[in-house]
Amino acid sequence: MRLILLGPPGAGKGTHAQVLSKNWNIAHISTGDMLRDALRAATPLGLKAKEYMEKGGLVPDEIVIALVRERLSKGDAKKGFLLDGFPRTSQQAESLDETLKDLTMPIDLVLYFKTSLAVIIRRLSGRRVCSKCGKTYHLVNFKPKIQGICDACGADLMQRSDDREDVIENRLKAYEKQTEPLIDYYKKKKVLAEVSGDLEVPELSEELEKLFAKKGLGAQVGSKNKK
Ligand code: AMP
């Protein structure tokens, strides 16, 4: 199964990407995670990306396009993948089309997480992430067992610097201006399915599974792990 998750920051793309990649045994490719890893490791790419990410703007297309192209050509992407946070501009979408054509791995479905502003703000302002492994929590909806500590690795939780109110505003502007046009782009290609990002995780998970069954996606590469 090859999917793109499209939607504003705070729509729940990352959360559902984690669930789907585990259930369907497909690669979770998050450009945000890849850039944050590069930033933590202080690589030249990370340092370049930092100036854009801190302000809530988009990292230049050529950087993220090269990252994704390289990642998609790795062996594990052949069994299926899920793109989370990419593409975010028309140029990225066009370049992705070319890459996937070269690799003969067409997209099955683009999931558009339509989400209300109130939900976006609530999710982003309450989000906490592990400073070491990057696992995501929420102050109200998804608390760790011990306050401020990651269940998975025991490191401290922190607020992402771009989840602060002033930066959130810029991220939403970038989304509206540069990413929203992709909804039409994929609608025209007849691969778009709209789902509600306002739903809580269990409800939306159930809807997604129904949608995949309806589209006959279960029988393809990336078969579902038995629970
Ligand atoms: P995310 O974790 O997807 O919210 O991404 C965090 C930040 O990383 C974004 O605000 C951008 O600065 C940068 N970023 C992630 N993905 C992309 C992309 N596809 N194009 C440009 N910048 C990106």
GROMACS .gro file of C-alpha atoms and ligand atoms in nm:
model
  250
    1MET     CA    1   0.000   0.000   0.000
    2ARG     CA    2   0.136   0.341  -0.100
    3LEU     CA    3  -0.020   0.642   0.066
    4ILE     CA    4   0.024   1.017   0.102
    5LEU     CA    5  -0.112   1.187   0.414
    6LEU     CA    6  -0.209   1.545   0.336
    7GLY     CA    7  -0.344   1.804   0.576
    8PRO     CA    8  -0.256   2.096   0.802
    9PRO     CA    9  -0.017   2.071   1.097
   10GLY     CA   10  -0.208   1.925   1.392
   11ALA     CA   11  -0.440   1.717   1.171
   12GLY     CA   12  -0.312   1.393   1.324
   13LYS     CA   13  -0.110   1.278   1.021
   14GLY     CA   14   0.191   1.173   1.229
   15THR     CA   15  -0.020   0.982   1.481
   16HIS     CA   16  -0.209   0.790   1.215
   17ALA     CA   17   0.110   0.735   1.018
   18GLN     CA   18   0.259   0.557   1.320
   19VAL     CA   19  -0.048   0.335   1.357
   20LEU     CA   20  -0.080   0.259   0.985
   21SER     CA   21   0.286   0.184   0.926
   22LYS     CA   22   0.279  -0.066   1.213
   23ASN     CA   23  -0.052  -0.231   1.118
   24TRP     CA   24   0.027  -0.253   0.748
   25ASN     CA   25   0.401  -0.308   0.778
   26ILE     CA   26   0.490  -0.022   0.545
   27ALA     CA   27   0.764   0.240   0.570
   28HIS     CA   28   0.672   0.562   0.749
   29ILE     CA   29   0.847   0.844   0.563
   30SER     CA   30   0.813   1.174   0.749
   31THR     CA   31   1.014   1.465   0.611
   32GLY     CA   32   0.960   1.652   0.940
   33ASP     CA   33   1.116   1.361   1.135
   34MET     CA   34   1.403   1.330   0.887
   35LEU     CA   35   1.478   1.702   0.910
   36ARG     CA   36   1.459   1.699   1.292
   37ASP     CA   37   1.699   1.400   1.299
   38ALA     CA   38   1.942   1.594   1.077
   39LEU     CA   39   1.903   1.895   1.305
   40ARG     CA   40   1.973   1.691   1.621
   41ALA     CA   41   2.280   1.538   1.456
   42ALA     CA   42   2.386   1.891   1.348
   43THR     CA   43   2.459   1.776   0.991
   44PRO     CA   44   2.509   2.049   0.726
   45LEU     CA   45   2.160   1.970   0.596
   46GLY     CA   46   2.014   1.998   0.948
   47LEU     CA   47   2.179   2.332   1.007
   48LYS     CA   48   2.049   2.464   0.676
   49ALA     CA   49   1.695   2.340   0.750
   50LYS     CA   50   1.699   2.489   1.101
   51GLU     CA   51   1.660   2.851   0.992
   52TYR     CA   52   1.338   2.770   0.802
   53MET     CA   53   1.192   2.527   1.055
   54GLU     CA   54   1.238   2.757   1.353
   55LYS     CA   55   1.031   3.026   1.182
   56GLY     CA   56   0.760   2.784   1.072
   57GLY     CA   57   0.842   2.822   0.701
   58LEU     CA   58   0.906   2.548   0.450
   59VAL     CA   59   1.254   2.411   0.388
   60PRO     CA   60   1.357   2.468   0.020
   61ASP     CA   61   1.212   2.217  -0.225
   62GLU     CA   62   1.546   2.089  -0.357
   63ILE     CA   63   1.651   1.979  -0.006
   64VAL     CA   64   1.337   1.782   0.079
   65ILE     CA   65   1.295   1.644  -0.273
   66ALA     CA   66   1.648   1.495  -0.260
   67LEU     CA   67   1.581   1.351   0.088
   68VAL     CA   68   1.261   1.178  -0.020
   69ARG     CA   69   1.402   1.054  -0.351
   70GLU     CA   70   1.688   0.885  -0.167
   71ARG     CA   71   1.456   0.740   0.099
   72LEU     CA   72   1.211   0.599  -0.155
   73SER     CA   73   1.485   0.417  -0.341
   74LYS     CA   74   1.574   0.216  -0.027
   75GLY     CA   75   1.464  -0.149  -0.028
   76ASP     CA   76   1.202  -0.127   0.247
   77ALA     CA   77   0.991   0.122   0.049
   78LYS     CA   78   0.919  -0.153  -0.204
   79LYS     CA   79   0.682  -0.329   0.035
   80GLY     CA   80   0.476  -0.010   0.062
   81PHE     CA   81   0.514   0.334   0.218
   82LEU     CA   82   0.334   0.623   0.367
   83LEU     CA   83   0.445   0.981   0.305
   84ASP     CA   84   0.374   1.207   0.603
   85GLY     CA   85   0.430   1.579   0.546
   86PHE     CA   86   0.547   1.541   0.186
   87PRO     CA   87   0.470   1.675  -0.070
   88ARG     CA   88   0.397   2.024   0.061
   89THR     CA   89   0.435   2.230  -0.258
   90SER     CA   90   0.338   2.187  -0.624
   91GLN     CA   91   0.703   2.142  -0.718
   92GLN     CA   92   0.742   1.865  -0.461
   93ALA     CA   93   0.426   1.694  -0.590
   94GLU     CA   94   0.542   1.708  -0.952
   95SER     CA   95   0.886   1.581  -0.865
   96LEU     CA   96   0.731   1.300  -0.658
   97ASP     CA   97   0.524   1.195  -0.961
   98GLU     CA   98   0.844   1.164  -1.163
   99THR     CA   99   1.029   0.973  -0.891
  100LEU     CA  100   0.744   0.726  -0.846
  101LYS     CA  101   0.714   0.682  -1.222
  102ASP     CA  102   1.087   0.602  -1.241
  103LEU     CA  103   1.049   0.353  -0.957
  104THR     CA  104   0.718   0.215  -1.098
  105MET     CA  105   0.552   0.262  -0.762
  106PRO     CA  106   0.232   0.465  -0.821
  107ILE     CA  107   0.038   0.615  -0.529
  108ASP     CA  108  -0.275   0.424  -0.430
  109LEU     CA  109  -0.442   0.692  -0.224
  110VAL     CA  110  -0.395   1.045  -0.092
  111LEU     CA  111  -0.570   1.088   0.243
  112TYR     CA  112  -0.671   1.447   0.301
  113PHE     CA  113  -0.721   1.513   0.674
  114LYS     CA  114  -0.973   1.799   0.675
  115THR     CA  115  -0.940   1.961   1.017
  116SER     CA  116  -1.098   2.259   1.194
  117LEU     CA  117  -0.883   2.542   1.328
  118ALA     CA  118  -0.997   2.487   1.689
  119VAL     CA  119  -0.877   2.125   1.678
  120ILE     CA  120  -0.547   2.221   1.514
  121ILE     CA  121  -0.468   2.477   1.785
  122ARG     CA  122  -0.570   2.242   2.068
  123ARG     CA  123  -0.358   1.957   1.931
  124LEU     CA  124  -0.047   2.161   1.860
  125SER     CA  125  -0.043   2.358   2.184
  126GLY     CA  126  -0.082   2.039   2.394
  127ARG     CA  127   0.166   1.830   2.197
  128ARG     CA  128   0.481   1.711   2.373
  129VAL     CA  129   0.758   1.508   2.212
  130CYS     CA  130   1.037   1.293   2.349
  131SER     CA  131   1.370   1.476   2.334
  132LYS     CA  132   1.547   1.151   2.248
  133CYS     CA  133   1.329   0.917   2.038
  134GLY     CA  134   1.074   1.169   1.908
  135LYS     CA  135   0.763   0.977   2.028
  136THR     CA  136   0.462   1.209   2.047
  137TYR     CA  137   0.227   1.268   2.344
  138HIS     CA  138  -0.049   1.512   2.434
  139LEU     CA  139  -0.106   1.690   2.767
  140VAL     CA  140  -0.474   1.594   2.768
  141ASN     CA  141  -0.545   1.325   2.508
  142PHE     CA  142  -0.237   1.106   2.523
  143LYS     CA  143  -0.048   1.142   2.849
  144PRO     CA  144   0.268   0.947   2.928
  145LYS     CA  145   0.253   0.709   3.228
  146ILE     CA  146   0.486   0.940   3.425
  147GLN     CA  147   0.437   1.311   3.369
  148GLY     CA  148   0.709   1.463   3.151
  149ILE     CA  149   0.882   1.129   3.082
  150CYS     CA  150   0.875   0.921   2.763
  151ASP     CA  151   0.711   0.577   2.811
  152ALA     CA  152   0.929   0.428   2.538
  153CYS     CA  153   1.279   0.541   2.635
  154GLY     CA  154   1.259   0.731   2.967
  155ALA     CA  155   1.395   1.060   2.830
  156ASP     CA  156   1.240   1.401   2.908
  157LEU     CA  157   0.945   1.527   2.706
  158MET     CA  158   0.956   1.876   2.557
  159GLN     CA  159   0.748   2.109   2.348
  160ARG     CA  160   0.857   2.131   1.985
  161SER     CA  161   0.997   2.480   1.932
  162ASP     CA  162   0.771   2.521   1.628
  163ASP     CA  163   0.459   2.435   1.833
  164ARG     CA  164   0.476   2.776   2.004
  165GLU     CA  165   0.184   3.004   1.923
  166ASP     CA  166   0.373   3.260   1.713
  167VAL     CA  167   0.534   2.988   1.500
  168ILE     CA  168   0.209   2.793   1.461
  169GLU     CA  169   0.062   3.094   1.285
  170ASN     CA  170   0.342   3.092   1.026
  171ARG     CA  171   0.310   2.718   0.974
  172LEU     CA  172  -0.061   2.755   0.906
  173LYS     CA  173   0.004   3.037   0.660
  174ALA     CA  174   0.262   2.824   0.477
  175TYR     CA  175   0.011   2.539   0.467
  176GLU     CA  176  -0.268   2.755   0.323
  177LYS     CA  177  -0.051   2.918   0.063
  178GLN     CA  178   0.175   2.636  -0.049
  179THR     CA  179   0.016   2.306   0.047
  180GLU     CA  180  -0.359   2.352   0.019
  181PRO     CA  181  -0.347   2.372  -0.365
  182LEU     CA  182  -0.235   2.007  -0.361
  183ILE     CA  183  -0.588   1.904  -0.260
  184ASP     CA  184  -0.706   2.000  -0.610
  185TYR     CA  185  -0.394   1.857  -0.769
  186TYR     CA  186  -0.473   1.511  -0.632
  187LYS     CA  187  -0.849   1.550  -0.675
  188LYS     CA  188  -0.789   1.593  -1.048
  189LYS     CA  189  -0.579   1.277  -1.049
  190LYS     CA  190  -0.872   1.097  -0.879
  191VAL     CA  191  -0.662   0.960  -0.596
  192LEU     CA  192  -0.786   1.188  -0.317
  193ALA     CA  193  -1.004   1.069  -0.028
  194GLU     CA  194  -1.119   1.319   0.233
  195VAL     CA  195  -1.137   1.211   0.597
  196SER     CA  196  -1.206   1.408   0.913
  197GLY     CA  197  -0.894   1.506   1.106
  198ASP     CA  198  -1.127   1.627   1.384
  199LEU     CA  199  -1.208   1.268   1.483
  200GLU     CA  200  -1.027   1.106   1.773
  201VAL     CA  201  -0.767   0.842   1.685
  202PRO     CA  202  -0.977   0.522   1.736
  203GLU     CA  203  -1.272   0.658   1.534
  204LEU     CA  204  -1.060   0.775   1.243
  205SER     CA  205  -0.855   0.454   1.247
  206GLU     CA  206  -1.175   0.258   1.204
  207GLU     CA  207  -1.286   0.481   0.917
  208LEU     CA  208  -0.952   0.443   0.744
  209GLU     CA  209  -0.965   0.065   0.763
  210LYS     CA  210  -1.315   0.071   0.611
  211LEU     CA  211  -1.195   0.302   0.338
  212PHE     CA  212  -0.900   0.076   0.251
  213ALA     CA  213  -1.132  -0.225   0.236
  214LYS     CA  214  -1.373  -0.034   0.009
  215LYS     CA  215  -1.086   0.062  -0.222
  216GLY     CA  216  -0.960  -0.298  -0.224
  217LEU     CA  217  -0.620  -0.194  -0.090
  218GLY     CA  218  -0.581  -0.479   0.158
  219ALA     CA  219  -0.473  -0.734  -0.101
  220GLN     CA  220  -0.171  -0.534  -0.221
  221VAL     CA  221   0.192  -0.524  -0.111
  222GLY     CA  222   0.217  -0.425   0.252
  223SER     CA  223  -0.034  -0.675   0.384
  224LYS     CA  224  -0.185  -0.617   0.723
  225ASN     CA  225  -0.016  -0.750   1.035
  226LYS     CA  226  -0.238  -0.983   1.232
  227LYS     CA  227  -0.322  -0.836   1.575
  228AMP     P1  228   0.623   1.851   1.034
  228AMP     O1  229   0.685   1.766   1.139
  228AMP     O2  230   0.575   1.772   0.914
  228AMP     O3  231   0.518   1.944   1.087
  228AMP     O4  232   0.740   1.944   0.976
  228AMP     C1  233   0.810   2.034   1.059
  228AMP     C2  234   0.881   2.137   0.975
  228AMP     O5  235   0.976   2.073   0.889
  228AMP     C3  236   0.792   2.217   0.881
  228AMP     O6  237   0.732   2.328   0.945
  228AMP     C4  238   0.893   2.260   0.775
  228AMP     O7  239   0.975   2.366   0.820
  228AMP     C5  240   0.981   2.138   0.763
  228AMP     N1  241   0.927   2.044   0.660
  228AMP     C6  242   0.879   1.919   0.681
  228AMP     N2  243   0.839   1.864   0.566
  228AMP     C7  244   0.862   1.955   0.469
  228AMP     C8  245   0.840   1.958   0.328
  228AMP     N3  246   0.785   1.855   0.264
  228AMP     N4  247   0.877   2.070   0.261
  228AMP     C9  248   0.933   2.173   0.324
  228AMP     N5  249   0.955   2.178   0.455
  228AMP    C10  250   0.920   2.071   0.529
   0.00000   0.00000   0.00000
